[in-house]
Amino acid sequence: MAITIAISGKGGSGKTTLAAMIIRSLLAQGSNGAVLAVDADPNSCLGLTCGVRPAATIAEIREEVLERPESRAGMDRVRSFEYGIQQAITEAKGFDLLTMGRPEGPGCYCAANNLLRKFLDKLSSQYQYVIIDNEAGMEHLSRRTTNNVDLLCIVAEPTALGVVTTKRIFELAKQLPISVKEIGVIWNNTVPIENRKSKIENCQLETFGSVPYDKAVFDASMQGKTVFDLEENSPAFSAVRKILEYKLNLRSF
Ligand SMILES: Nc1ncnc2c1ncn2[C@@H]1O[C@H](COP(=O)(O)OP(=O)(O)O)[C@@H](O)[C@H]1O
Ligand SMILES: [Mg+2]
């Protein structure tokens, strides 16, 4: 079974950026072909941040399958869905990308999510690592796109507000019917630190690590470049690699 790393946090806290850096770090230490990146944010950005264009989204496939005539047996739908998900897996530079997308129009997420969960668990066995970039909040987890998470990383600004959000997400995570082995915070500075006072003393959660503000990261996103274009020694990327070395016992790289 793969090691599943889920990234959560407020919008704009740096989830997608850090997810992409985690993917790049895993590839850099020799996990080519063994990483599945799941973009579980309906406002899909992980592909862009990694420089990959998704083949199709799961939302598109779900709609296609569900629009088929009712006369088809349930089994057919399940199989069509499974086949569709295989088609939606985009082979990128050394890793695979699966993009959830946004369902068009009203409709219940539940049925599709049940299928997704089933297939994601099945898919996970084919990879060494599954990295899930989530939408803001925990709704995706309560809809349960996955059953098991090894590392739940809450990404937050090291501010009083960041601490409040982090605690909220932690409380929600505890109530969900998913198994989470370890949960902790990655304090990410999306603005230069001198602009504010750091206020994280009263957060009782484990800190997985801190990522400094890195102008090159911000500039790259402004210029439409990807996390893979950053220098090896970019301070933010180096910090993410350190966190993985520490949390996953990866060799230094
Ligand atoms: N450590 C960092 N240093 C500088 N800019 C950052 C850093 N982390 C994230 N950013 C920038 O902050 C913005 C929001 O990041 P993003 O990963 O899209 O957040 P989220 O996925 O949580 O909504 C992006 O422009 C990104 O480039
Ligand atoms: Mg994002």
Tab-separated table of C-alpha atoms and ligand atoms in Angstrom:
chain	number	residue	atom	x	y	z
A	1	MET	CA	0.000	0.000	0.000
A	2	ALA	CA	1.240	3.473	-0.851
A	3	ILE	CA	2.163	6.096	1.698
A	4	THR	CA	-0.591	8.688	1.395
A	5	ILE	CA	0.200	12.322	2.123
A	6	ALA	CA	-2.788	14.670	2.193
A	7	ILE	CA	-2.384	18.440	2.179
A	8	SER	CA	-5.063	20.609	3.773
A	9	GLY	CA	-5.437	24.201	4.837
A	10	LYS	CA	-7.024	27.524	4.090
A	11	GLY	CA	-7.187	28.828	0.515
A	12	GLY	CA	-3.978	30.635	-0.417
A	13	SER	CA	-1.921	29.049	2.378
A	14	GLY	CA	0.327	27.330	-0.163
A	15	LYS	CA	-1.166	23.807	-0.338
A	16	THR	CA	-0.707	23.352	-4.080
A	17	THR	CA	2.789	24.846	-4.041
A	18	LEU	CA	3.882	22.534	-1.231
A	19	ALA	CA	2.169	19.505	-2.810
A	20	ALA	CA	4.133	20.153	-6.012
A	21	MET	CA	7.354	20.521	-4.016
A	22	ILE	CA	6.659	17.219	-2.241
A	23	ILE	CA	6.176	15.541	-5.626
A	24	ARG	CA	9.407	17.052	-6.955
A	25	SER	CA	11.273	15.979	-3.809
A	26	LEU	CA	10.068	12.390	-4.094
A	27	LEU	CA	11.111	12.249	-7.742
A	28	ALA	CA	14.508	13.743	-6.898
A	29	GLN	CA	15.226	10.901	-4.534
A	30	GLY	CA	14.404	8.237	-7.101
A	31	SER	CA	10.659	7.589	-6.913
A	32	ASN	CA	10.174	7.974	-10.668
A	33	GLY	CA	6.955	6.299	-11.769
A	34	ALA	CA	5.963	5.553	-8.185
A	35	VAL	CA	4.105	8.772	-7.363
A	36	LEU	CA	0.408	9.439	-7.924
A	37	ALA	CA	-0.550	13.098	-7.560
A	38	VAL	CA	-4.249	13.665	-6.897
A	39	ASP	CA	-5.668	17.136	-7.450
A	40	ALA	CA	-8.761	16.982	-5.230
A	41	ASP	CA	-9.463	20.719	-5.436
A	42	PRO	CA	-12.407	21.467	-7.780
A	43	ASN	CA	-10.482	24.589	-8.715
A	44	SER	CA	-7.729	22.427	-10.190
A	45	CYS	CA	-4.247	23.969	-10.042
A	46	LEU	CA	-1.842	21.135	-9.251
A	47	GLY	CA	-1.318	20.241	-12.918
A	48	LEU	CA	-0.507	23.859	-13.748
A	49	THR	CA	1.862	24.209	-10.799
A	50	CYS	CA	3.690	21.066	-11.960
A	51	GLY	CA	3.544	21.975	-15.662
A	52	VAL	CA	1.157	19.168	-16.632
A	53	ARG	CA	-2.104	19.437	-18.512
A	54	PRO	CA	-4.661	16.872	-17.246
A	55	ALA	CA	-6.016	14.464	-19.902
A	56	ALA	CA	-9.518	14.543	-18.438
A	57	THR	CA	-11.028	15.142	-15.031
A	58	ILE	CA	-12.923	12.646	-12.918
A	59	ALA	CA	-15.889	15.051	-12.841
A	60	GLU	CA	-16.047	14.920	-16.654
A	61	ILE	CA	-15.859	11.156	-16.643
A	62	ARG	CA	-18.507	10.850	-13.951
A	63	GLU	CA	-20.891	13.006	-15.969
A	64	GLU	CA	-20.227	11.033	-19.112
A	65	VAL	CA	-20.880	7.724	-17.373
A	66	LEU	CA	-23.946	8.955	-15.465
A	67	GLU	CA	-25.530	10.395	-18.605
A	68	ARG	CA	-25.645	6.973	-20.190
A	69	PRO	CA	-29.104	5.342	-20.399
A	70	GLU	CA	-30.534	3.917	-17.187
A	71	SER	CA	-31.034	0.561	-18.867
A	72	ARG	CA	-27.351	-0.185	-18.395
A	73	ALA	CA	-26.755	-2.411	-15.409
A	74	GLY	CA	-25.041	-0.968	-12.336
A	75	MET	CA	-22.039	-3.156	-12.910
A	76	ASP	CA	-21.523	-1.585	-16.312
A	77	ARG	CA	-21.378	1.838	-14.785
A	78	VAL	CA	-18.836	0.779	-12.223
A	79	ARG	CA	-16.686	-0.741	-14.938
A	80	SER	CA	-17.096	2.267	-17.218
A	81	PHE	CA	-16.075	4.479	-14.351
A	82	GLU	CA	-13.030	2.396	-13.571
A	83	TYR	CA	-12.020	2.448	-17.226
A	84	GLY	CA	-12.630	6.209	-17.344
A	85	ILE	CA	-10.439	6.820	-14.319
A	86	GLN	CA	-7.612	4.917	-15.987
A	87	GLN	CA	-8.049	7.219	-18.993
A	88	ALA	CA	-7.987	10.278	-16.728
A	89	ILE	CA	-4.619	9.369	-15.264
A	90	THR	CA	-2.159	11.685	-16.958
A	91	GLU	CA	1.403	10.493	-17.266
A	92	ALA	CA	3.688	13.369	-16.412
A	93	LYS	CA	7.433	13.756	-15.972
A	94	GLY	CA	8.088	10.813	-13.652
A	95	PHE	CA	4.686	10.799	-11.941
A	96	ASP	CA	0.999	10.294	-12.672
A	97	LEU	CA	-1.648	12.967	-12.162
A	98	LEU	CA	-5.309	12.378	-11.398
A	99	THR	CA	-7.522	15.488	-11.435
A	100	MET	CA	-10.947	15.531	-9.779
A	101	GLY	CA	-12.311	18.640	-11.506
A	102	ARG	CA	-15.587	20.351	-10.803
A	103	PRO	CA	-18.950	18.756	-11.576
A	104	GLU	CA	-21.062	20.941	-13.820
A	105	GLY	CA	-24.506	21.866	-12.622
A	106	PRO	CA	-26.235	20.504	-9.545
A	107	GLY	CA	-25.798	16.926	-8.556
A	108	CYS	CA	-24.672	14.881	-5.661
A	109	TYR	CA	-21.019	14.244	-5.133
A	110	CYS	CA	-21.692	11.204	-2.962
A	111	ALA	CA	-22.146	8.443	-5.527
A	112	ALA	CA	-19.118	9.514	-7.496
A	113	ASN	CA	-17.111	9.950	-4.344
A	114	ASN	CA	-17.931	6.445	-3.201
A	115	LEU	CA	-16.657	5.146	-6.510
A	116	LEU	CA	-13.625	7.370	-6.333
A	117	ARG	CA	-12.745	6.199	-2.877
A	118	LYS	CA	-12.984	2.620	-3.984
A	119	PHE	CA	-10.781	3.197	-7.006
A	120	LEU	CA	-8.320	5.406	-5.193
A	121	ASP	CA	-7.732	2.662	-2.651
A	122	LYS	CA	-7.279	0.187	-5.480
A	123	LEU	CA	-5.030	2.566	-7.426
A	124	SER	CA	-2.909	3.269	-4.365
A	125	SER	CA	-1.555	-0.259	-4.419
A	126	GLN	CA	0.169	0.530	-7.727
A	127	TYR	CA	2.196	3.408	-6.292
A	128	GLN	CA	4.716	4.032	-3.587
A	129	TYR	CA	3.355	7.493	-2.745
A	130	VAL	CA	-0.011	9.178	-3.197
A	131	ILE	CA	-0.040	12.954	-2.704
A	132	ILE	CA	-3.473	14.553	-2.378
A	133	ASP	CA	-3.784	18.315	-2.846
A	134	ASN	CA	-7.107	19.207	-1.267
A	135	GLU	CA	-9.532	22.045	-1.501
A	136	ALA	CA	-9.676	24.550	1.348
A	137	GLY	CA	-11.388	23.182	4.451
A	138	MET	CA	-12.156	19.555	5.082
A	139	GLU	CA	-15.270	18.994	2.978
A	140	HIS	CA	-13.395	16.742	0.620
A	141	LEU	CA	-12.425	14.533	3.521
A	142	SER	CA	-15.968	14.369	4.856
A	143	ARG	CA	-17.082	13.409	1.368
A	144	ARG	CA	-14.351	10.853	1.759
A	145	THR	CA	-12.354	10.678	-1.390
A	146	THR	CA	-9.957	8.490	0.523
A	147	ASN	CA	-9.967	6.096	3.480
A	148	ASN	CA	-6.449	6.155	4.778
A	149	VAL	CA	-3.973	8.942	5.188
A	150	ASP	CA	-0.481	8.431	6.566
A	151	LEU	CA	0.481	12.077	6.883
A	152	LEU	CA	-2.097	14.818	7.034
A	153	CYS	CA	-0.218	18.088	6.592
A	154	ILE	CA	-2.115	21.206	7.526
A	155	VAL	CA	-0.528	24.143	5.721
A	156	ALA	CA	-0.929	27.447	7.542
A	157	GLU	CA	0.566	30.884	7.906
A	158	PRO	CA	2.534	31.250	11.153
A	159	THR	CA	0.095	33.818	12.516
A	160	ALA	CA	-2.613	33.863	15.183
A	161	LEU	CA	-5.191	33.350	12.425
A	162	GLY	CA	-3.161	30.448	11.052
A	163	VAL	CA	-3.247	28.797	14.479
A	164	VAL	CA	-7.040	29.155	14.705
A	165	THR	CA	-7.576	27.644	11.242
A	166	THR	CA	-5.190	24.838	12.005
A	167	LYS	CA	-7.017	23.890	15.185
A	168	ARG	CA	-10.347	23.977	13.372
A	169	ILE	CA	-9.094	21.638	10.668
A	170	PHE	CA	-7.588	19.360	13.307
A	171	GLU	CA	-10.909	19.132	15.211
A	172	LEU	CA	-12.753	18.338	11.980
A	173	ALA	CA	-10.217	15.713	10.997
A	174	LYS	CA	-10.719	13.922	14.317
A	175	GLN	CA	-14.446	13.543	13.645
A	176	LEU	CA	-14.078	12.057	10.198
A	177	PRO	CA	-14.336	8.361	9.479
A	178	ILE	CA	-10.906	8.185	7.931
A	179	SER	CA	-7.810	6.778	9.465
A	180	VAL	CA	-5.035	9.340	9.801
A	181	LYS	CA	-1.740	8.050	11.153
A	182	GLU	CA	-0.065	11.403	11.778
A	183	ILE	CA	-1.281	14.938	11.630
A	184	GLY	CA	0.861	18.043	11.860
A	185	VAL	CA	1.373	21.568	10.629
A	186	ILE	CA	3.649	22.958	7.968
A	187	TRP	CA	4.042	26.667	8.697
A	188	ASN	CA	4.353	28.341	5.329
A	189	ASN	CA	5.273	31.961	4.791
A	190	THR	CA	3.543	33.245	1.704
A	191	VAL	CA	4.516	36.821	2.594
A	192	PRO	CA	7.924	38.170	3.658
A	193	ILE	CA	8.314	37.531	7.382
A	194	GLU	CA	9.427	41.076	8.262
A	195	ASN	CA	5.929	42.230	7.394
A	196	ARG	CA	4.380	40.586	10.418
A	197	LYS	CA	4.917	39.025	13.798
A	198	SER	CA	5.054	35.247	14.025
A	199	LYS	CA	2.515	33.930	16.539
A	200	ILE	CA	2.484	30.186	16.718
A	201	GLU	CA	3.458	29.547	20.357
A	202	ASN	CA	0.034	28.377	21.480
A	203	CYS	CA	-0.551	25.741	18.797
A	204	GLN	CA	-0.430	22.355	20.494
A	205	LEU	CA	-0.213	20.402	17.265
A	206	GLU	CA	3.012	18.824	16.092
A	207	THR	CA	5.015	20.995	13.731
A	208	PHE	CA	6.267	19.020	10.739
A	209	GLY	CA	8.381	21.976	9.658
A	210	SER	CA	8.470	25.558	8.449
A	211	VAL	CA	8.854	26.884	4.933
A	212	PRO	CA	10.317	30.363	4.473
A	213	TYR	CA	8.994	33.030	2.162
A	214	ASP	CA	10.783	32.519	-1.134
A	215	LYS	CA	10.537	35.283	-3.689
A	216	ALA	CA	11.461	32.887	-6.496
A	217	VAL	CA	8.362	30.789	-5.686
A	218	PHE	CA	6.073	33.772	-5.838
A	219	ASP	CA	7.754	35.096	-9.016
A	220	ALA	CA	7.482	31.678	-10.683
A	221	SER	CA	3.735	31.557	-10.061
A	222	MET	CA	3.330	35.114	-11.347
A	223	GLN	CA	5.276	34.307	-14.517
A	224	GLY	CA	3.399	31.071	-15.177
A	225	LYS	CA	6.479	28.994	-14.392
A	226	THR	CA	6.242	25.787	-12.412
A	227	VAL	CA	7.667	24.496	-9.157
A	228	PHE	CA	9.875	22.251	-11.307
A	229	ASP	CA	11.542	25.381	-12.745
A	230	LEU	CA	12.825	26.498	-9.335
A	231	GLU	CA	16.523	26.183	-8.529
A	232	GLU	CA	17.518	23.041	-6.610
A	233	ASN	CA	18.641	25.226	-3.708
A	234	SER	CA	15.535	27.396	-3.541
A	235	PRO	CA	14.997	28.025	0.199
A	236	ALA	CA	11.339	26.917	0.147
A	237	PHE	CA	12.059	23.754	-1.849
A	238	SER	CA	15.009	22.901	0.415
A	239	ALA	CA	12.761	23.275	3.469
A	240	VAL	CA	10.146	20.926	2.009
A	241	ARG	CA	12.836	18.330	1.236
A	242	LYS	CA	14.043	18.565	4.841
A	243	ILE	CA	10.503	17.956	6.117
A	244	LEU	CA	10.230	14.816	3.988
A	245	GLU	CA	13.629	13.568	5.105
A	246	TYR	CA	12.446	13.978	8.686
A	247	LYS	CA	8.879	12.657	8.328
A	248	LEU	CA	9.441	9.842	5.840
A	249	ASN	CA	12.966	8.953	6.880
A	250	LEU	CA	14.111	9.594	3.353
A	251	ARG	CA	17.796	9.756	2.734
A	252	SER	CA	19.210	13.265	2.373
A	253	PHE	CA	19.150	14.457	-1.169
B	1	LIG	N1	6.897	29.831	0.661
B	1	LIG	C1	6.383	30.655	-0.254
B	1	LIG	N2	7.070	31.764	-0.641
B	1	LIG	C2	6.560	32.619	-1.540
B	1	LIG	N3	5.369	32.473	-2.129
B	1	LIG	C3	4.617	31.388	-1.802
B	1	LIG	C4	5.094	30.424	-0.863
B	1	LIG	N4	4.138	29.445	-0.748
B	1	LIG	C5	3.140	29.787	-1.595
B	1	LIG	N5	3.417	30.944	-2.220
B	1	LIG	C6	2.562	31.667	-3.194
B	1	LIG	O1	1.300	31.886	-2.583
B	1	LIG	C7	0.245	31.788	-3.540
B	1	LIG	C8	-0.790	30.774	-3.071
B	1	LIG	O2	-0.230	29.479	-3.069
B	1	LIG	P1	-1.064	28.178	-3.458
B	1	LIG	O3	-0.114	27.028	-3.380
B	1	LIG	O4	-1.794	28.360	-4.739
B	1	LIG	O5	-2.112	28.115	-2.247
B	1	LIG	P2	-3.378	27.150	-2.057
B	1	LIG	O6	-3.188	25.951	-2.921
B	1	LIG	O7	-3.375	26.823	-0.583
B	1	LIG	O8	-4.597	27.967	-2.409
B	1	LIG	C9	0.911	31.414	-4.856
B	1	LIG	O9	1.103	32.592	-5.607
B	1	LIG	C10	2.248	30.832	-4.433
B	1	LIG	O10	3.249	31.002	-5.433
B	2	MG	MG	-4.488	25.054	-4.338
